[in-house]
Each structure stands twice: as structure tokens, then as C-alpha cells.
Coordinates of C-alpha atoms in Angstrom, one line a residue:
Chain A
M11 CA 54.7 68.6 78.3
S12 CA 55.3 67.9 74.6
E13 CA 52.5 67.2 72.2
I14 CA 52.0 63.6 71.1
P15 CA 49.0 63.4 68.6
A16 CA 47.0 60.2 69.1
E17 CA 46.5 59.5 65.3
L18 CA 50.3 59.1 64.6
K19 CA 52.7 56.2 64.9
Y20 CA 56.1 56.7 66.5
A21 CA 59.6 55.2 66.5
S22 CA 61.5 55.1 69.8
S23 CA 64.1 57.1 67.9
H24 CA 61.6 60.0 68.0
E25 CA 60.3 60.0 64.4
W26 CA 56.6 60.0 63.7
A27 CA 54.8 58.3 60.8
R28 CA 51.4 59.2 59.4
L29 CA 49.5 57.0 56.9
E30 CA 48.0 59.3 54.3
E31 CA 44.8 58.7 52.3
D32 CA 46.7 57.8 49.2
G33 CA 48.5 55.0 51.1
T34 CA 51.9 56.9 51.4
V35 CA 53.5 57.5 54.8
T36 CA 54.7 61.0 55.9
V37 CA 57.6 61.1 58.3
G38 CA 58.8 63.8 60.7
I39 CA 60.3 64.2 64.1
S40 CA 58.3 64.5 67.3
D41 CA 57.6 67.7 69.3
H42 CA 59.7 66.2 72.1
A43 CA 62.6 65.6 69.6
Q44 CA 62.5 69.2 68.3
E45 CA 62.4 70.5 71.8
A46 CA 65.4 68.4 72.9
L47 CA 67.4 69.4 69.7
G48 CA 66.8 73.1 70.1
D49 CA 66.8 75.5 67.1
V50 CA 67.1 73.4 63.9
V51 CA 69.4 75.0 61.4
Y52 CA 69.9 72.4 58.7
V53 CA 68.2 69.3 57.5
E54 CA 69.9 66.8 55.2
Q55 CA 67.2 64.9 53.4
P56 CA 67.3 61.5 51.6
E57 CA 67.3 61.6 47.8
L58 CA 64.1 61.3 45.9
G59 CA 63.7 57.7 44.8
Q60 CA 66.1 56.4 47.4
T61 CA 65.1 53.2 49.1
V62 CA 65.2 53.3 52.9
D63 CA 65.0 50.5 55.5
A64 CA 63.1 50.7 58.7
Q65 CA 65.3 51.8 61.5
A66 CA 68.1 52.8 59.1
E67 CA 69.6 56.2 58.7
A68 CA 67.7 58.3 56.1
G69 CA 68.8 61.8 56.9
V70 CA 70.4 64.2 59.4
V71 CA 69.0 67.1 61.3
E72 CA 71.5 69.6 62.7
S73 CA 70.4 71.9 65.4
V74 CA 72.4 74.6 67.2
K75 CA 73.3 71.8 69.7
A76 CA 74.1 68.7 67.8
A77 CA 73.7 66.6 64.6
S78 CA 71.2 63.8 64.9
D79 CA 70.5 61.0 62.5
I80 CA 66.9 60.6 61.2
Y81 CA 65.8 57.0 60.9
A82 CA 63.2 55.8 58.5
P83 CA 60.3 54.4 60.6
I84 CA 59.2 52.1 57.8
S85 CA 60.9 50.5 54.7
G86 CA 60.1 51.8 51.3
T87 CA 61.0 54.4 48.6
V88 CA 61.3 58.1 49.2
I89 CA 58.7 59.8 46.9
S90 CA 58.8 63.3 48.2
V91 CA 60.9 65.5 50.5
N92 CA 59.9 68.7 52.2
E93 CA 62.0 71.2 50.2
A94 CA 60.7 74.1 52.2
L95 CA 63.0 72.9 55.1
E96 CA 66.0 73.9 53.0
D97 CA 65.3 77.6 53.5
A98 CA 63.2 77.4 56.6
P99 CA 64.5 74.6 58.8
E100 CA 63.0 76.4 61.8
M101 CA 59.6 75.0 60.7
V102 CA 60.7 71.7 62.3
N103 CA 60.6 73.6 65.7
Q104 CA 57.5 75.6 64.9
D105 CA 55.3 72.9 63.5
P106 CA 56.8 69.5 63.9
Y107 CA 53.6 67.6 63.0
G108 CA 52.6 70.0 60.1
D109 CA 54.8 72.1 57.9
G110 CA 57.9 70.7 59.6
W111 CA 57.5 67.2 58.0
F112 CA 60.6 65.6 56.5
F113 CA 59.8 63.2 53.7
R114 CA 57.2 60.8 52.4
I115 CA 57.6 57.1 51.7
E116 CA 55.9 54.6 49.6
A117 CA 56.0 51.7 51.9
D118 CA 57.1 48.2 50.9
N119 CA 54.7 46.8 53.5
L120 CA 52.3 49.0 55.4
G121 CA 52.0 46.2 57.9
E122 CA 55.3 47.5 59.3
L123 CA 53.4 50.4 60.8
E124 CA 52.1 48.0 63.4
D125 CA 55.6 47.5 64.6
L126 CA 55.7 51.2 65.6
L127 CA 54.5 52.7 68.9
D128 CA 51.2 54.3 69.4
S129 CA 50.9 57.7 71.2
E130 CA 50.7 56.0 74.6
G131 CA 53.7 53.8 74.0
Y132 CA 55.7 56.8 72.8
A133 CA 54.6 58.9 75.8
E134 CA 56.4 56.3 77.9
V135 CA 59.5 56.6 75.9
V136 CA 59.5 60.4 76.3
A137 CA 58.9 60.1 80.0
A138 CA 61.8 57.7 80.4
D139 CA 63.9 60.1 78.3
Q140 CA 63.3 62.9 80.8
H141 CA 65.0 61.0 83.7
Chain B
M6 CA 69.5 73.0 82.6
V7 CA 72.9 71.5 82.5
D8 CA 75.6 70.8 85.0
F9 CA 78.6 73.1 84.4
A10 CA 81.5 72.6 86.7
G11 CA 79.1 71.7 89.5
W12 CA 76.8 74.6 88.8
E13 CA 73.3 74.0 87.5
M14 CA 73.0 76.4 84.6
P15 CA 70.4 77.0 81.8
L16 CA 71.6 76.3 78.3
H17 CA 68.8 78.6 77.2
Y18 CA 65.6 80.2 78.6
G19 CA 63.6 79.7 75.4
S20 CA 65.2 80.0 72.0
Q21 CA 69.0 80.4 72.1
I22 CA 68.9 82.1 68.7
E23 CA 66.5 84.8 69.9
E24 CA 68.7 85.3 73.0
H25 CA 71.7 85.7 70.7
H26 CA 69.9 88.3 68.6
S27 CA 68.8 90.2 71.8
V28 CA 72.4 90.7 72.8
R29 CA 73.5 91.7 69.3
N30 CA 70.6 94.1 68.7
E31 CA 69.3 95.2 72.1
A32 CA 70.5 93.9 75.5
G33 CA 70.8 90.5 77.1
M34 CA 72.0 89.3 80.5
F35 CA 73.9 86.2 81.7
D36 CA 74.1 84.9 85.2
V37 CA 77.8 84.1 85.3
S38 CA 78.0 83.7 89.1
H39 CA 79.8 80.4 88.4
M40 CA 82.9 82.3 87.6
T41 CA 85.5 82.2 90.4
V42 CA 86.6 85.4 92.0
I43 CA 89.9 85.5 93.9
D44 CA 91.1 88.6 95.7
I45 CA 94.8 88.9 96.2
A46 CA 96.3 91.2 98.8
G47 CA 99.6 91.8 100.5
E48 CA 102.6 94.0 99.9
R49 CA 104.0 91.8 97.1
A50 CA 100.7 90.9 95.4
G51 CA 101.9 92.7 92.3
Q52 CA 105.1 90.7 92.1
F53 CA 103.2 87.5 92.6
L54 CA 100.8 88.2 89.7
C55 CA 103.7 89.5 87.4
R56 CA 105.4 86.2 87.8
L57 CA 102.3 84.1 87.3
V58 CA 100.5 86.0 84.5
A59 CA 102.0 86.1 81.0
N60 CA 100.5 89.5 80.4
N61 CA 102.1 92.3 82.3
V62 CA 100.1 93.0 85.5
G63 CA 102.8 95.7 86.2
K64 CA 100.9 97.8 83.7
L65 CA 97.9 98.0 86.0
V66 CA 98.8 101.2 87.8
E67 CA 95.4 102.9 88.3
T68 CA 92.7 101.5 90.5
G69 CA 90.0 99.9 88.3
K70 CA 92.3 99.0 85.4
A71 CA 92.0 95.5 84.1
L72 CA 93.8 93.1 81.7
Y73 CA 93.1 89.8 80.1
G74 CA 95.9 87.3 80.6
L75 CA 97.0 83.7 80.9
L76 CA 98.4 81.6 83.6
L77 CA 101.1 79.3 82.0
N78 CA 102.5 76.2 83.4
D79 CA 106.2 75.3 83.3
A80 CA 105.8 73.6 79.9
G81 CA 104.2 76.7 78.5
G82 CA 100.7 75.3 78.4
V83 CA 97.7 77.3 79.6
V84 CA 96.6 76.6 83.2
D85 CA 93.7 79.1 82.7
D86 CA 92.8 82.4 81.2
L87 CA 91.7 85.2 83.5
I88 CA 90.9 88.9 84.0
V89 CA 93.0 90.7 86.6
Y90 CA 91.6 94.0 88.0
R91 CA 93.7 96.5 90.0
R92 CA 91.9 97.4 93.2
E93 CA 92.7 100.2 95.7
K94 CA 94.4 97.5 97.8
G95 CA 95.5 94.5 95.9
Y96 CA 94.1 92.8 92.9
R97 CA 91.0 90.8 91.9
C98 CA 91.2 87.8 89.5
V99 CA 88.3 86.3 87.7
V100 CA 89.0 82.7 86.5
N101 CA 87.0 79.9 84.9
A102 CA 84.7 77.9 87.1
G103 CA 85.9 74.7 85.4
S104 CA 89.5 75.6 86.5
R105 CA 88.6 76.8 90.0
E106 CA 90.4 74.1 92.0
K107 CA 93.3 73.8 89.7
V108 CA 94.0 77.6 89.9
L109 CA 93.5 77.8 93.7
V110 CA 96.1 75.0 94.0
W111 CA 98.4 76.6 91.4
F112 CA 98.2 80.0 93.3
A113 CA 98.8 78.4 96.7
E114 CA 101.8 76.3 95.4
H115 CA 103.5 79.3 93.8
N116 CA 102.9 81.7 96.5
D117 CA 106.6 82.6 97.2
E118 CA 105.6 86.2 97.9
G119 CA 103.4 85.3 100.8
V120 CA 100.3 87.1 99.4
E121 CA 96.9 86.7 100.9
L122 CA 94.6 84.7 98.6
E123 CA 90.9 84.9 99.3
E124 CA 88.2 83.2 97.2
R125 CA 85.1 85.4 97.3
D126 CA 81.6 84.1 97.3
L127 CA 80.1 86.7 94.9
A128 CA 77.6 86.7 92.2
M129 CA 78.2 88.0 88.7
V130 CA 75.8 89.3 86.1
A131 CA 77.0 90.2 82.5
V132 CA 74.7 92.8 80.8
Q133 CA 75.7 92.9 77.1
G134 CA 74.5 94.6 73.9
P135 CA 74.2 98.0 72.3
R136 CA 71.6 99.1 74.9
A137 CA 73.2 97.4 77.9
L138 CA 75.0 100.4 79.4
S139 CA 72.0 102.8 79.2
I140 CA 69.6 100.2 80.6
Y141 CA 72.0 99.3 83.4
E142 CA 72.5 103.0 84.3
Q143 CA 68.7 103.4 84.4
V144 CA 68.2 100.4 86.7
S145 CA 71.2 101.0 89.0
G146 CA 71.0 104.7 89.2
L147 CA 74.7 104.9 88.3
T148 CA 75.8 107.5 85.8
G149 CA 78.8 108.1 83.5
L150 CA 79.5 104.4 82.7
A151 CA 80.0 105.3 79.0
E152 CA 83.1 107.2 80.1
L153 CA 84.5 104.1 81.8
A154 CA 87.2 102.9 79.4
P155 CA 86.9 99.3 78.0
F156 CA 88.7 96.9 80.3
S157 CA 88.4 99.1 83.4
A158 CA 86.0 98.9 86.3
R159 CA 84.3 101.2 88.8
D160 CA 85.1 99.6 92.1
M161 CA 82.6 100.4 94.8
Q162 CA 84.0 97.7 97.1
E163 CA 81.0 95.4 97.6
T164 CA 79.9 96.0 93.9
M165 CA 82.3 96.2 91.0
V166 CA 81.1 97.3 87.6
A167 CA 83.5 96.4 84.8
R168 CA 83.3 97.3 81.1
T169 CA 84.2 93.8 80.0
G170 CA 82.4 90.9 78.4
Y171 CA 82.5 87.8 76.3
T172 CA 80.2 88.7 73.4
G173 CA 81.9 91.3 71.1
E174 CA 79.3 93.8 72.2
D175 CA 79.5 96.8 74.5
G176 CA 78.4 96.1 78.1
V177 CA 79.2 95.6 81.7
E178 CA 80.0 92.7 84.0
I179 CA 78.8 93.3 87.5
I180 CA 80.3 91.5 90.5
L181 CA 78.1 91.8 93.5
P182 CA 76.8 90.0 96.6
G183 CA 74.4 87.2 95.8
E184 CA 71.5 88.7 97.7
E185 CA 71.7 91.8 95.6
A186 CA 72.1 89.9 92.3
R187 CA 68.5 88.6 92.5
S188 CA 66.9 92.0 92.6
L189 CA 69.3 93.3 89.9
W190 CA 68.3 90.5 87.7
H191 CA 64.6 91.1 88.2
D192 CA 65.0 94.9 87.6
L193 CA 67.0 94.3 84.4
A194 CA 64.4 91.9 83.2
A195 CA 61.6 94.4 83.9
A196 CA 63.6 97.0 82.0
G197 CA 63.6 94.8 78.9
V198 CA 66.9 92.9 79.2
A199 CA 66.6 89.4 77.8
P200 CA 67.9 86.6 80.0
A201 CA 70.4 84.5 77.9
G202 CA 71.9 81.1 78.6
L203 CA 75.1 79.2 78.1
A204 CA 74.3 78.3 74.5
A205 CA 73.9 81.9 73.4
R206 CA 77.0 82.8 75.4
D207 CA 78.9 80.3 73.3
T208 CA 77.6 81.5 69.9
L209 CA 78.3 85.1 70.9
R210 CA 81.9 84.5 72.1
L211 CA 82.7 82.4 69.0
E212 CA 81.4 85.1 66.6
A213 CA 83.6 87.6 68.6
G214 CA 86.6 85.3 68.0
L215 CA 87.1 84.7 71.7
N216 CA 88.7 81.4 72.9
L217 CA 87.0 79.1 75.3
Y218 CA 89.2 77.4 77.9
G219 CA 89.3 73.6 77.5
Q220 CA 88.4 73.8 73.8
D221 CA 90.5 76.4 72.1
M222 CA 93.3 76.4 74.7
D223 CA 94.4 74.0 77.4
D224 CA 97.2 72.8 79.7
A225 CA 98.9 70.9 76.9
T226 CA 98.8 73.5 74.1
S227 CA 101.0 76.6 73.6
P228 CA 99.2 79.9 73.6
L229 CA 101.3 80.7 70.5
V230 CA 99.2 78.2 68.5
S231 CA 96.0 79.3 70.2
N232 CA 95.9 82.9 68.7
L233 CA 97.0 84.2 72.1
G234 CA 100.4 85.6 71.4
W235 CA 99.0 89.1 71.9
T236 CA 98.3 88.4 75.6
I237 CA 102.0 87.8 76.2
D238 CA 104.2 90.7 77.3
W239 CA 107.8 90.0 76.2
E240 CA 109.3 93.0 78.1
P241 CA 112.4 91.9 80.0
R242 CA 110.9 90.3 83.1
E243 CA 110.4 86.8 84.4
F244 CA 107.1 84.9 84.2
I245 CA 106.3 81.2 84.5
G246 CA 106.5 79.5 81.1
R247 CA 108.5 82.2 79.4
K248 CA 111.6 80.1 78.6
V249 CA 109.6 77.4 76.9
L250 CA 107.7 79.9 74.8
E251 CA 110.9 81.7 73.8
T252 CA 112.5 78.5 72.7
A253 CA 109.4 77.6 70.7
R254 CA 109.4 81.0 69.1
E255 CA 113.0 80.6 68.0
S256 CA 112.5 77.2 66.6
G257 CA 109.5 78.3 64.6
I258 CA 105.8 78.0 65.2
D259 CA 104.1 75.7 62.6
E260 CA 100.5 75.9 63.6
K261 CA 97.9 78.7 64.1
L262 CA 94.5 79.0 65.6
T263 CA 92.3 80.8 63.0
G264 CA 88.8 81.1 61.7
L265 CA 86.8 79.0 59.3
I266 CA 83.5 79.8 57.6
M267 CA 81.3 77.3 55.8
E268 CA 78.7 79.0 53.7
G269 CA 77.2 75.8 52.5
K270 CA 74.8 73.6 54.5
G271 CA 76.0 71.8 57.6
I272 CA 77.6 72.7 60.9
L273 CA 81.3 72.8 61.8
R274 CA 81.8 71.2 65.2
H275 CA 84.6 70.6 67.7
G276 CA 86.9 67.7 66.7
Q277 CA 86.2 67.7 63.0
L278 CA 89.2 67.1 60.7
V279 CA 90.4 70.1 58.6
I280 CA 92.2 69.3 55.3
T281 CA 94.4 72.0 53.9
E282 CA 97.1 72.1 51.1
K283 CA 99.7 72.5 53.9
G284 CA 98.5 69.6 56.0
N285 CA 95.7 68.6 58.3
G286 CA 94.2 70.4 61.3
V287 CA 91.3 70.2 63.7
V288 CA 88.2 72.3 64.5
T289 CA 88.5 73.4 68.2
S290 CA 85.1 75.2 68.4
G291 CA 82.4 75.2 65.7
L292 CA 78.8 76.1 65.6
F293 CA 76.0 77.9 63.7
S294 CA 76.4 81.6 63.7
P295 CA 73.0 83.2 64.2
T296 CA 74.2 86.6 63.0
L297 CA 75.8 85.3 59.8
G298 CA 73.3 82.5 59.1
Y299 CA 76.0 79.9 58.5
S300 CA 78.5 77.9 60.4
I301 CA 81.8 79.4 61.8
A302 CA 84.7 77.8 63.6
L303 CA 88.0 78.2 65.2
A304 CA 90.5 75.6 64.0
R305 CA 94.1 74.8 64.6
I306 CA 95.8 74.3 61.2
P307 CA 99.2 74.6 59.6
R308 CA 100.5 78.2 59.9
T309 CA 100.9 78.8 56.2
A310 CA 97.5 77.5 55.2
K311 CA 95.2 80.1 53.7
G312 CA 92.3 80.5 51.3
A313 CA 90.1 77.5 50.7
C314 CA 90.3 74.2 52.5
E315 CA 88.0 71.3 53.4
V316 CA 86.4 69.9 56.6
E317 CA 85.3 66.3 56.9
I318 CA 81.7 66.0 58.1
R319 CA 80.1 62.6 58.4
N320 CA 82.8 61.1 56.1
K321 CA 82.2 63.8 53.4
R322 CA 84.5 66.6 52.6
Q323 CA 82.9 70.1 52.6
P324 CA 84.5 73.3 51.3
V325 CA 85.3 75.9 53.9
K326 CA 87.2 79.2 53.8
I327 CA 90.0 80.3 56.2
V328 CA 89.3 83.8 57.6
R329 CA 90.8 85.8 60.4
P330 CA 88.6 86.1 63.4
P331 CA 86.7 87.9 64.9
F332 CA 83.7 87.1 62.8
V333 CA 81.3 89.7 64.2
R334 CA 81.8 92.8 66.3
H335 CA 79.1 95.3 67.4
G336 CA 76.5 93.5 65.4
Q337 CA 78.5 93.6 62.1
R338 CA 80.4 91.0 60.1
V339 CA 84.1 92.0 60.3
F340 CA 86.2 89.4 58.6
K341 CA 87.4 89.6 55.0
T342 CA 86.6 86.6 52.7
P343 CA 89.7 85.3 50.9
S344 CA 89.5 85.8 47.1

């Protein structure tokens, strides 16, 4: 079973979003997603300052198996990207909810977080994915 | 687990990259029991295979000798690639699981020599890597396997041990009854051989510059544009597909299957467009090379293209270099980078 932390919000496209104390939102991909992708070898990040729309493509993750788009779970401006992934993309596999984060967004409207799934809702998506 | 030609097979047992490195640095094993084994017997078995295989089976004089070859169709396309082993009586062919039915029908339809064709229900385990031979000897109790020449087999009837593989490393492929394969697998695992799945098999074979049937060669494509000219024996003799290939050779071959490397970020994948100064081509197999740490590919491109070119990935053109495969042999990078 993959790990689904209760304190995060999830998109059905397998990204997670975490509201930080400073009001920004950190984005990554779920444990289930990294497991399904297999070894991650390259992450194409959004540009700093780029505006992203909820559910729109914001980056690409390439694993040994396939290339997959990363969708922004919430609309806003990219204020930080995890540069460590450039040299160590395997962190996405090793620590998907920690050092393997992708980018941070200053949200246009934090209310959009409510449109995302909670851990229980996401667990159902994962369960459906496995059939 | 994935479905592969009706067989349920593991893509990986854990990390496919670790499995890959195990084979390059130590020893790994693949359950390749899906491969189809066909024994061919009868007085004229040799003539039959000489006519159907574009490489010269007539060269297999001694028992245990093997060769890699192609079955061609009348249009000169590739029905399948296979290994043919000479046995004490007759021959053994190992063909792709995905081509099983097609080849069985092809053999039956072209059996003018009245040979006996028998599909064998046998398992097959490939043990590959620098330590493969010594560990397999220790586990099996067999000795002297290092003296077995590459592309030859020790044929002990029920069990056949061949010094062949699909990884670019030393090793053996063992064809044996299914009930014995299970204990062999467990003994090898206990001796430190890492189980490896289909995904590592793909990265290893591509690094070794070996074609995959259905991707780098197929029914509709000439072996002369699939880097397989070396498998055709042009000695004066008849084989199916010969005339078409001869005509093609005379009128000039304008494409080649060769290697690409992309040292920048991103992964080359099957189907991507290749743009060269001499015209466009296509990636037939592409993936991330765990040994090299960047992406490599086989691509079919204009014959005269060389040096630098570009590949279109997600609507952006990325610089790549044309190199001659193989990419990796015995754990080492072997291609030359164009200046």
C-alpha cells in the first residue's frame, strides 16, 4: 500500500499540495504516482515567476518507463522550484512527500484547495487505479 | 506485472535500475521461459533451415554450435529473429514469444523438406553478468563453462546451457524442464544472483546495441535498414527473401539503423522524429541508459547522416549525436563520440 499523508490535499492526477505556514503551497507527486512511474530520471520544472492554472500542465516527469505531465493543483505563480531534483531526480522516488517536492506556488485563491481531494478521497482514486 | 504475448511477466522486481547495475557489475537472472523453443529433426532439417534462415545454418557443423539469424518473408521483411543451435540430431530454434504463432505457421507452410517440427514446453533462465558463469558453475556443479565458446552450447539433452544472452555481458542461457527451473532460480538467488525483469532486459539490450523484434525490425522493414546486414550470408545459395534484398542492394540503400545519444536532459523514446541535415528519421527504441546516465536510442535515419542532429520531444527540438552502436559492452562505454 502506498503512503497517503492525511494532512495533504490531492489532485486526481496524483499531485499533492501542502499549505505552508507562510501561505504558499508546495506541490509534489504522490507515493502512488512515483511507484507507478518507476525510477524517475528527469524532471522538467516550470519557470520561476510563471503563472500556472489549476489542472493545467506545469511540468513533466520522465521515468524509465514514460513521460508524464505534472499538473498544477491550484492556480497561482511559481515562486520556487526544487533545484535539487536536477541532479538527484531519484529523490522523487525516495521521498515523494519530503525532499522530492517539485515546486511552490503563491496561490491566487487559497479557496481552490477546497476543490482538491482529502486523503480519503485520494485513497479511493488510488484503489480505482489499481484495477 | 505486465502481459507479454500472453505471459504474465514482471517489469521489475524492485528498482529496474538496480537490476540493470546488478547485471553490469555482478550477476542478474531473467526468467525468459516465454521464449518459444522449436526442435527440428529429420534427414533434411539442415536444408530446411538453410532455405528459411538468411544466415548460413550450413556453417553449424559441430554439435552445440549456434548462430543468430533472421527468417525473411518473400518481400525481404523480417518474420522473426532467432537463434539456431546444432544438436546431435537436428536443430533447436529459439524464437520470440510474440512471434510464436506466426513462426509456427511459417515453418509449417514452408516445410517442403518434410522435417519434423516440435514445439517444446521448456523453461529458460538467462544468467548474465561478469560473475554469471562462476556462480552458475557453483550452483549447477558443472565445470569448464568458461571454455565454452560464445554462441555455443553444452547440450545435455534435457538441459541445454548456451553461452548466449541479450545484455552485452558474459553469461549463459539455460533451457531446461520447468520443474527444474524453479529450484535453479532459488539456488541462483541464494547464491547472490539478482532477479531482473523485462524493463532491465530492455535497457541492457539497447545499451548492447541489440535490436528488439517489433520495434527495431519487423515484417515490413528490410534487415538492410535495420543494422542486420551482418546476419545475412551472401554465399551462393538460395534462401527466402534473397532476391528482394539483392535488388535492394543494387539500387542502393538510403537509410540505416544507428545509435543516438542525448547528453542533455530528457529521454529519447520510440516514435520520436529525428531531424538531420540529410532528411528526417525516427527513433525505433529509446530509453534512459543506467550505465551512461543519459538517454540513448536506436533510430532509422538517412544513410549519409552523421555527427549532430535533433530529435523532437514534446514539440521542442533537442540536440543529439549520431553514434555507432553498441553503446556499452562488458560494463564499459564503447562508442566514439563524433567530433
